[in-house]
Coordinates of C-alpha atoms in Angstrom, one line a residue:
M1 CA 0.1 0.5 0.0
S2 CA 1.2 4.1 -0.8
H3 CA 1.7 5.9 2.5
G4 CA -1.6 7.5 1.8
A5 CA -3.4 4.4 1.6
W6 CA -1.8 3.8 5.0
I7 CA -3.1 7.0 5.6
I8 CA -6.9 7.0 5.0
L9 CA -7.3 4.0 6.8
I10 CA -5.4 5.2 9.5
G11 CA -7.7 7.8 9.5
S12 CA -10.9 5.5 9.0
L13 CA -9.4 3.1 12.0
V14 CA -10.1 6.4 14.3
A15 CA -13.3 8.4 13.2
S16 CA -15.0 5.2 12.8
S17 CA -14.2 4.0 16.1
C18 CA -13.9 7.2 18.3
G19 CA -17.7 8.1 15.7
F20 CA -18.5 4.4 16.9
I21 CA -18.5 4.0 20.5
G22 CA -18.9 8.2 20.8
C23 CA -22.1 7.0 19.0
F24 CA -23.1 6.1 23.9
L25 CA -21.6 8.9 25.0
I26 CA -24.1 11.0 23.0
L27 CA -27.2 9.7 23.8
R28 CA -26.4 9.6 27.4
K29 CA -25.6 13.4 27.3
M30 CA -21.7 13.0 27.7
S31 CA -20.3 14.4 25.1
M32 CA -18.4 16.5 27.4
L33 CA -17.1 13.6 29.4
G34 CA -15.3 12.2 26.1
D35 CA -13.7 15.7 26.4
A36 CA -12.7 14.8 29.5
I37 CA -10.6 12.0 29.7
S38 CA -9.4 12.8 26.0
H39 CA -7.7 15.2 27.7
A40 CA -7.1 14.0 31.3
I41 CA -5.8 10.3 30.1
L42 CA -1.9 12.1 29.4
P43 CA -1.1 12.1 32.9
G44 CA -2.1 8.4 32.5
I45 CA 0.6 8.0 29.6
V46 CA 3.4 9.5 30.8
L47 CA 3.1 7.9 33.7
A48 CA 2.8 4.4 32.0
F49 CA 6.4 5.3 30.1
L50 CA 7.9 6.9 33.3
I51 CA 7.0 3.3 35.3
S52 CA 8.2 0.8 33.1
Q53 CA 10.9 2.5 31.2
S54 CA 8.7 1.7 27.5
M55 CA 6.8 3.1 24.7
D56 CA 5.4 0.4 23.9
G57 CA 1.4 0.6 23.0
I58 CA 0.1 -1.9 24.7
V59 CA 1.4 -0.4 28.1
M60 CA 0.4 3.2 27.7
L61 CA -3.0 1.8 27.2
V62 CA -2.7 0.3 30.2
G63 CA -1.4 3.1 31.7
A64 CA -4.0 5.6 29.9
T65 CA -6.9 3.5 30.7
I66 CA -6.7 4.0 34.1
V67 CA -6.3 6.7 34.0
G68 CA -9.7 7.3 31.9
L69 CA -12.0 5.0 34.6
L70 CA -9.6 7.1 37.4
T71 CA -11.7 10.2 35.6
A72 CA -15.0 9.2 35.0
F73 CA -15.3 7.9 38.9
F74 CA -13.5 11.6 39.7
I75 CA -16.6 13.1 38.3
Q76 CA -18.7 10.9 39.6
T77 CA -18.3 11.0 42.9
L78 CA -18.0 15.2 42.8
H79 CA -20.7 15.4 41.0
N80 CA -23.4 12.3 43.3
S81 CA -21.8 15.4 46.3
G82 CA -22.9 17.9 45.2
V83 CA -20.7 19.8 42.3
Q84 CA -23.1 20.8 39.4
S85 CA -21.6 18.2 36.3
D86 CA -20.3 20.8 34.3
A87 CA -18.4 22.2 37.1
A88 CA -17.6 17.9 38.0
I89 CA -16.2 17.8 34.9
G90 CA -13.8 20.8 34.0
V91 CA -12.1 20.5 37.8
T92 CA -11.5 17.4 36.9
F93 CA -9.9 17.1 33.8
T94 CA -8.4 20.6 34.2
A95 CA -6.2 19.4 36.5
L96 CA -5.3 15.6 34.9
F97 CA -4.5 17.9 31.9
S98 CA -2.5 20.0 33.7
F99 CA -0.4 17.1 35.2
G100 CA 0.2 16.0 32.3
V101 CA 1.6 18.9 31.0
V102 CA 3.9 19.2 34.4
L103 CA 5.2 15.9 33.2
V104 CA 5.7 16.2 30.4
S105 CA 7.3 19.6 30.1
L106 CA 9.3 17.7 33.2
Y107 CA 10.6 14.9 31.1
T108 CA 11.0 15.5 27.7
S109 CA 13.8 14.8 27.2
Q110 CA 13.5 10.9 27.7
V111 CA 10.7 10.7 26.5
H112 CA 9.7 10.7 22.9
L113 CA 6.3 13.3 23.1
D114 CA 6.4 17.3 23.2
L115 CA 3.1 19.4 23.6
Q116 CA 2.6 19.7 20.2
H117 CA 2.5 15.8 19.3
V118 CA -0.1 15.3 22.9
L119 CA -2.3 18.7 21.2
Y120 CA -3.5 17.8 17.6
G121 CA -0.7 14.3 16.6
E122 CA 0.3 13.5 13.8
I123 CA -1.0 11.0 11.1
A124 CA 1.7 11.7 8.2
Y125 CA 4.1 10.0 10.8
A126 CA 2.1 7.3 11.7
P127 CA 2.9 4.4 8.7
W128 CA 6.6 4.8 9.0
E129 CA 6.7 2.9 13.1
L130 CA 6.1 -0.9 11.4
V131 CA 5.3 -3.9 13.9
T132 CA 5.4 -7.4 12.5
L133 CA 2.7 -9.1 14.7
A134 CA 1.2 -12.6 12.7
G135 CA 4.4 -12.5 10.3
I136 CA 2.8 -9.6 8.9
E137 CA 5.1 -6.5 8.8
W138 CA 1.7 -3.3 9.9
P139 CA 2.2 -0.3 10.8
R140 CA 1.3 0.2 14.5
A141 CA -0.9 2.6 14.9
V142 CA -3.1 0.2 11.5
W143 CA -2.5 -2.9 14.4
M144 CA -3.8 -0.8 17.5
M145 CA -6.6 1.1 16.1
G146 CA -8.3 -2.3 14.5
G147 CA -7.5 -4.1 17.6
V148 CA -9.1 -1.7 20.0
F149 CA -12.3 -1.1 16.6
I150 CA -12.8 -4.9 17.4
L151 CA -13.1 -5.6 20.7
T152 CA -15.3 -1.9 21.3
M153 CA -17.4 -3.8 19.1
L154 CA -16.8 -7.5 20.7
L155 CA -18.3 -5.3 23.1
V156 CA -20.5 -3.6 22.5
G157 CA -22.1 -6.7 20.8
L158 CA -21.9 -9.1 23.5
F159 CA -23.6 -6.9 26.3
Y160 CA -25.5 -4.4 22.8
K161 CA -29.3 -4.2 24.8
E162 CA -27.7 -4.2 28.9
I163 CA -25.7 -1.0 27.2
K164 CA -28.6 0.7 25.5
L165 CA -31.5 0.1 27.7
A166 CA -28.7 1.8 30.2
S167 CA -28.1 4.6 28.0
F168 CA -31.7 5.4 27.4
D169 CA -33.9 5.0 30.2
S170 CA -30.7 4.3 33.2
Q171 CA -34.0 3.6 36.0
L172 CA -36.3 1.3 34.3
A173 CA -32.2 -0.4 33.7
A174 CA -31.6 -0.6 37.4
A175 CA -35.0 -1.9 37.8
L176 CA -34.8 -4.1 35.4
G177 CA -31.4 -5.7 37.1
V178 CA -29.1 -4.3 34.7
P179 CA -25.8 -3.2 36.8
V180 CA -26.1 0.0 35.1
V181 CA -23.3 1.5 37.2
L182 CA -20.6 -1.8 35.8
I183 CA -21.7 -1.3 32.4
H184 CA -20.7 2.6 32.7
Y185 CA -17.1 2.0 33.6
L186 CA -16.9 -0.3 30.6
L187 CA -17.9 2.4 28.3
M188 CA -15.8 4.2 29.6
G189 CA -12.9 2.6 29.4
L190 CA -14.1 1.8 26.0
V191 CA -14.0 5.4 25.8
S192 CA -10.2 5.2 27.0
M193 CA -8.4 2.9 25.1
N194 CA -9.9 4.3 22.0
T195 CA -8.5 7.8 22.5
V196 CA -5.1 6.4 23.4
A197 CA -5.1 4.6 20.7
A198 CA -6.0 7.0 18.5
F199 CA -4.4 10.2 20.9
E200 CA -1.0 9.6 18.2
S201 CA -2.8 10.2 15.3
V202 CA -4.7 13.1 15.7
G203 CA -4.2 13.8 19.1
A204 CA -5.5 15.0 22.4
I205 CA -7.5 18.2 21.4
L206 CA -8.6 16.6 17.4
V207 CA -9.9 12.9 19.5
V208 CA -12.7 15.1 20.9
A209 CA -13.9 16.1 17.3
M210 CA -13.4 12.0 16.6
L211 CA -15.5 11.1 19.2
V212 CA -18.5 13.2 19.1
T213 CA -18.9 14.2 15.9
P214 CA -19.5 11.3 13.1
G215 CA -22.1 10.4 16.4
A216 CA -24.1 13.8 15.9
T217 CA -24.4 13.6 12.9
A218 CA -26.1 10.0 12.3
Y219 CA -28.2 11.4 15.0
L220 CA -30.1 13.8 12.8
L221 CA -30.4 10.8 10.7
T222 CA -32.1 8.3 12.5
D223 CA -33.5 7.5 15.4
R224 CA -32.5 3.4 16.2
L225 CA -29.9 3.0 17.7
S226 CA -27.9 -0.4 14.9
R227 CA -28.8 2.0 12.0
M228 CA -26.6 5.4 14.4
L229 CA -24.0 3.1 15.0
L230 CA -23.2 1.6 11.6
L231 CA -23.6 5.4 9.6
S232 CA -21.0 6.4 12.5
I233 CA -18.5 4.2 11.2
G234 CA -19.3 5.6 7.9
F235 CA -19.4 9.2 7.9
G236 CA -15.5 8.5 9.1
T237 CA -14.9 6.9 6.6
L238 CA -16.3 9.6 4.7
A239 CA -14.2 12.1 6.8
S240 CA -11.1 10.5 6.3
F241 CA -11.3 9.9 2.4
G242 CA -12.1 14.3 2.3
G243 CA -10.2 15.2 4.4
Y244 CA -6.9 12.9 3.3
Y245 CA -6.8 14.8 -0.2
T246 CA -8.3 17.9 1.2
A247 CA -5.0 18.3 2.6
V248 CA -3.3 16.6 -0.2
L249 CA -5.3 19.7 -2.5
W250 CA -4.4 22.5 -0.1
D251 CA -1.0 21.0 2.1
V252 CA -2.9 21.8 5.7
S253 CA -2.6 19.0 8.6
I254 CA -4.5 15.7 7.6
S255 CA -6.0 14.7 11.3
G256 CA -7.4 18.8 11.5
S257 CA -8.4 17.7 7.8
I258 CA -10.2 15.0 9.1
S259 CA -12.2 16.7 12.0
C260 CA -13.4 19.6 9.9
I261 CA -14.6 17.5 7.0
A262 CA -16.5 15.7 9.8
L263 CA -17.6 19.3 11.3
L264 CA -18.7 19.9 6.8
L265 CA -21.2 16.8 7.4
F266 CA -22.4 17.2 10.7
V267 CA -23.2 20.8 9.3
L268 CA -25.3 19.3 5.9
A269 CA -26.5 16.8 8.0
F270 CA -28.1 19.6 10.7
F271 CA -29.9 21.4 7.3
F272 CA -30.7 19.1 5.8
S273 CA -31.8 16.2 7.2
P274 CA -35.2 14.2 6.6
R275 CA -36.2 14.1 9.8
E276 CA -34.9 16.5 12.1
G277 CA -33.2 19.4 9.2
L278 CA -33.5 23.1 9.1
V279 CA -34.9 23.3 6.2
S280 CA -37.1 19.8 6.9
K281 CA -38.3 21.9 9.5
W282 CA -39.2 25.3 7.6
L283 CA -40.3 23.3 4.3
S284 CA -42.9 21.5 6.7
N285 CA -43.7 24.9 9.0
K286 CA -44.5 26.1 5.5
K287 CA -46.9 23.5 4.8
L288 CA -48.8 23.8 7.5
Q289 CA -49.2 26.9 7.1
K290 CA -50.3 27.1 3.8
E291 CA -52.6 23.9 5.1
H292 CA -54.0 27.1 7.7
T293 CA -54.2 29.9 5.6
I294 CA -56.4 27.9 2.7
K295 CA -58.9 26.3 5.5
A296 CA -58.9 29.6 6.6

């Protein structure tokens, strides 16, 4: 495969996997929690390196997942103690992200991380780091993001009914015996894993766009969860293709272009969605006004 094809594949895996798990954040009205986790995992990544002295992706994944779960726990604990939800999210993620920035600044000479890499990532370099597994040499980002995507779909498929019920009505789910708290932390763990797997390619800021935008676009087009999940994968893949060729055409950041194309798809759905689009609502109102005028 060409270098560009690998970039498109990595971008598609990032956008599709993050968009897939991001659908549940949107349904649970927890999109900002994804933002919080994407920033708060930074100290987990640095501490994982300092403890293990290894840049291995699995080590980073474990460290970030633990901190991601701790982030969800801290936010929930503060909220249960009377702190407003948005304030709990703001305090927790800014504190942990600041701690991570300090660690990166202190250990820049030892850790192959810098603040620009942390914030924006660099997907153009991702295909150059190759790893051989089962005799197949592919970019590490493909193995890592692909593995996390498959694991995410397996776990969501395995607990689909429980996750679906807990996402739409947590009180009913608890009454029916669904372990709502366990489902919550399962989802937060998957969000953390997807975030750190995508971290190297798109950074801490743009991964938020990958978590929220494909799912938000799909939400405007359907009221069925299964279709929403499939549409989010489709929009993520489309954003990767469009973003790559836009970046090549204008010589700009690839990950930034992918996010912009994902945003463009959301804007199109926002205006032209058959169910929720502004144009559809405007036409429907005009039709009702016309019918009312004729009857009058």
